[in-house]
Every structure is written in C-alpha cells, then in structure tokens.
Coordinates of C-alpha atoms in Angstrom, one line a residue:
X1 CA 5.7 -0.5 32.1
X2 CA 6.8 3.3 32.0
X3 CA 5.6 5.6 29.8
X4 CA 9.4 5.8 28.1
X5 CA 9.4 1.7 27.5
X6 CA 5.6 1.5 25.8
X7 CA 6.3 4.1 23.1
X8 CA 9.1 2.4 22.3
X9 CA 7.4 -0.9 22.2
X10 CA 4.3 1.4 19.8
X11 CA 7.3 2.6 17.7
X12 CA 8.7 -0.7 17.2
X13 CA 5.1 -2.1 15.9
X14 CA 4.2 1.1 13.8
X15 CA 7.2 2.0 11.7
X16 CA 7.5 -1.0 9.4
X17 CA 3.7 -0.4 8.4
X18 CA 4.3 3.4 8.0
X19 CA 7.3 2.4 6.0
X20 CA 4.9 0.0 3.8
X21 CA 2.8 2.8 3.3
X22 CA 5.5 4.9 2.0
X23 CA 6.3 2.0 -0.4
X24 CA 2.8 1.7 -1.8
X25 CA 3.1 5.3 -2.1
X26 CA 6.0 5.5 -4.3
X27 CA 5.3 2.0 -5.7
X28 CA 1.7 3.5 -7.4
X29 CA 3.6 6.5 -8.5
X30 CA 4.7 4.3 -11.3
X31 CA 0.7 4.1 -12.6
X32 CA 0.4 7.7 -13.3
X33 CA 1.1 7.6 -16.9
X34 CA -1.5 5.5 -17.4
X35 CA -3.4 5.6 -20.7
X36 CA -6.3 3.5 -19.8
X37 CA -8.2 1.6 -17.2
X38 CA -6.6 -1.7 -17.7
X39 CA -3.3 0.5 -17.7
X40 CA -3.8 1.8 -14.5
X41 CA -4.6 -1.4 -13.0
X42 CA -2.0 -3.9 -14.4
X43 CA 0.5 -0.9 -13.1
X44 CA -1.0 -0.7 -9.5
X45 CA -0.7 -4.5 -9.3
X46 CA 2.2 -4.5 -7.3
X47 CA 0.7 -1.9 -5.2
X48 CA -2.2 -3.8 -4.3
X49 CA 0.0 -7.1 -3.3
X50 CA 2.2 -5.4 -1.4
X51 CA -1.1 -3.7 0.2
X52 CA -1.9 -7.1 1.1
X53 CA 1.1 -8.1 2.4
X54 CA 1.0 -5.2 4.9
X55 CA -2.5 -6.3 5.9
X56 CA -1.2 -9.6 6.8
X57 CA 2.1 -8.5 8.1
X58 CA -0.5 -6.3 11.2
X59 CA -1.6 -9.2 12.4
X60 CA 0.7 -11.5 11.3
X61 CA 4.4 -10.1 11.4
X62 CA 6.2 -13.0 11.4
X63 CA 4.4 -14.3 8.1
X64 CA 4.2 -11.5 7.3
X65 CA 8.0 -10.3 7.4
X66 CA 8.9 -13.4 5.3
X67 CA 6.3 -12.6 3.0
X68 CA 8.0 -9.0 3.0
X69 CA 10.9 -10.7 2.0
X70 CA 9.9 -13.1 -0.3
X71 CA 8.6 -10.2 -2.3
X72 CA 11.5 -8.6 -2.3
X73 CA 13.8 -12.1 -3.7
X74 CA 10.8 -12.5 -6.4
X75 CA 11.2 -8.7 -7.6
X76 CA 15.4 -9.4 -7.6
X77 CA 15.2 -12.6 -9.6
X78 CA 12.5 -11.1 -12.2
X79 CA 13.9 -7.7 -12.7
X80 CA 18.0 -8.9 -12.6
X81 CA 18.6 -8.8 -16.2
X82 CA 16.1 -5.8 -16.7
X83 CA 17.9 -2.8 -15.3
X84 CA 21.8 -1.2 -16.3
X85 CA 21.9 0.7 -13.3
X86 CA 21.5 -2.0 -10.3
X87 CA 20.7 0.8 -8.3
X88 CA 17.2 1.3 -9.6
X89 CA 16.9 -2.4 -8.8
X90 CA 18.0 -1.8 -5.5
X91 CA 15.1 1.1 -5.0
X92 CA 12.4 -1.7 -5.1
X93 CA 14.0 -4.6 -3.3
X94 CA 15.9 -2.5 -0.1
X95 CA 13.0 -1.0 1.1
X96 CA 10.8 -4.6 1.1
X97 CA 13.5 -6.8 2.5
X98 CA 13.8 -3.9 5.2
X99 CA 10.6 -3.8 5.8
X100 CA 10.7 -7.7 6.1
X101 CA 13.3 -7.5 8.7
X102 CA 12.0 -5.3 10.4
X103 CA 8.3 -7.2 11.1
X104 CA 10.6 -10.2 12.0
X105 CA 12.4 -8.1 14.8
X106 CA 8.9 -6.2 16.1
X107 CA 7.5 -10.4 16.0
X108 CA 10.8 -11.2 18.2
X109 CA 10.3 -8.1 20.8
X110 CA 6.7 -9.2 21.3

C-alpha cells in the first residue's frame, strides 16, 4: 500500500471521531451556566451519550454510525415543536447524522 493510499485510509477512520469530539465540545458548551452540581450534570447528559456513542462507533462503526444517527432522529422528533428558527434545530441534528454517515462509509471502505 503506498504511503499516499494509507493516509487516506487513517483520514477516512479519524475524521468522524474528531468531528465527534468537536460535537461534544460545543454540545457541553450548553452546561456553562450551570447553577449547581445536578445543573451541570443533567446539562452534560447529552455530552456524555454522545461520548459513548463515539466510544462505540471506534470499534464499532457500523453500529455505531446508526447509533450516530438514531441520535440524531431522537433529537429531531423531541426538539420539533421546541425551536422558531429550524435552523438551531438543524445545529444539533446535521452534525450527528453526518457524523453517522460518515462511520457507515469509513465501515464500507474497510
């Protein structure tokens, strides 16, 4: 395999985890006006499940892409009636179907 071809093949497996990472990142963002302990945690819930997820996605990307995605239709069918502007909506569930998509495609390379 040429040098070209396997850091393709790397890029391929490590972007939709870096990308999960950015979305637990921005995700928790949301805890920071916390007032208390139990605050904090019932607003980095959906941190930690999509933390999970990306844990089981690593060795698990098929699962792990339709968990990915699951997530994302859960969010869209709970938060449908709570937002005017369907573009905040959008802000949560793009990023975890994408992400979903794109463990399903690094599964299919493989």
């Amino acid at each position: 395999m040429t040098p070209i071809r396997k850091r393709k093949r790397d890029l391929v497996k490590w972007i939709p985890i870096y990308l999960s990472v950015l979305f637990i990142a921005f995700v928790s963002l949301f805890a920071i006006d916390a007032k208390s302990i139990s605050d904090l945690f019932m607003n980095l819930f959906p941190s930690y499940v999509v933390m999970v997820t990306t844990i089981i996605s690593w060795f698990l990307p098929v699962i792990g892409g339709h968990l990915f995605i699951g997530l994302g239709a859960a969010y869209a069918v709970a938060g449908w009636g709570q937002f005017n502007i369907k573009l905040a909506l959008l802000l949560i569930i793009g990023p975890l179907f994408l992400i979903g998509i794109l463990f399903i495609f690094q599964a299919i390379r493989k």
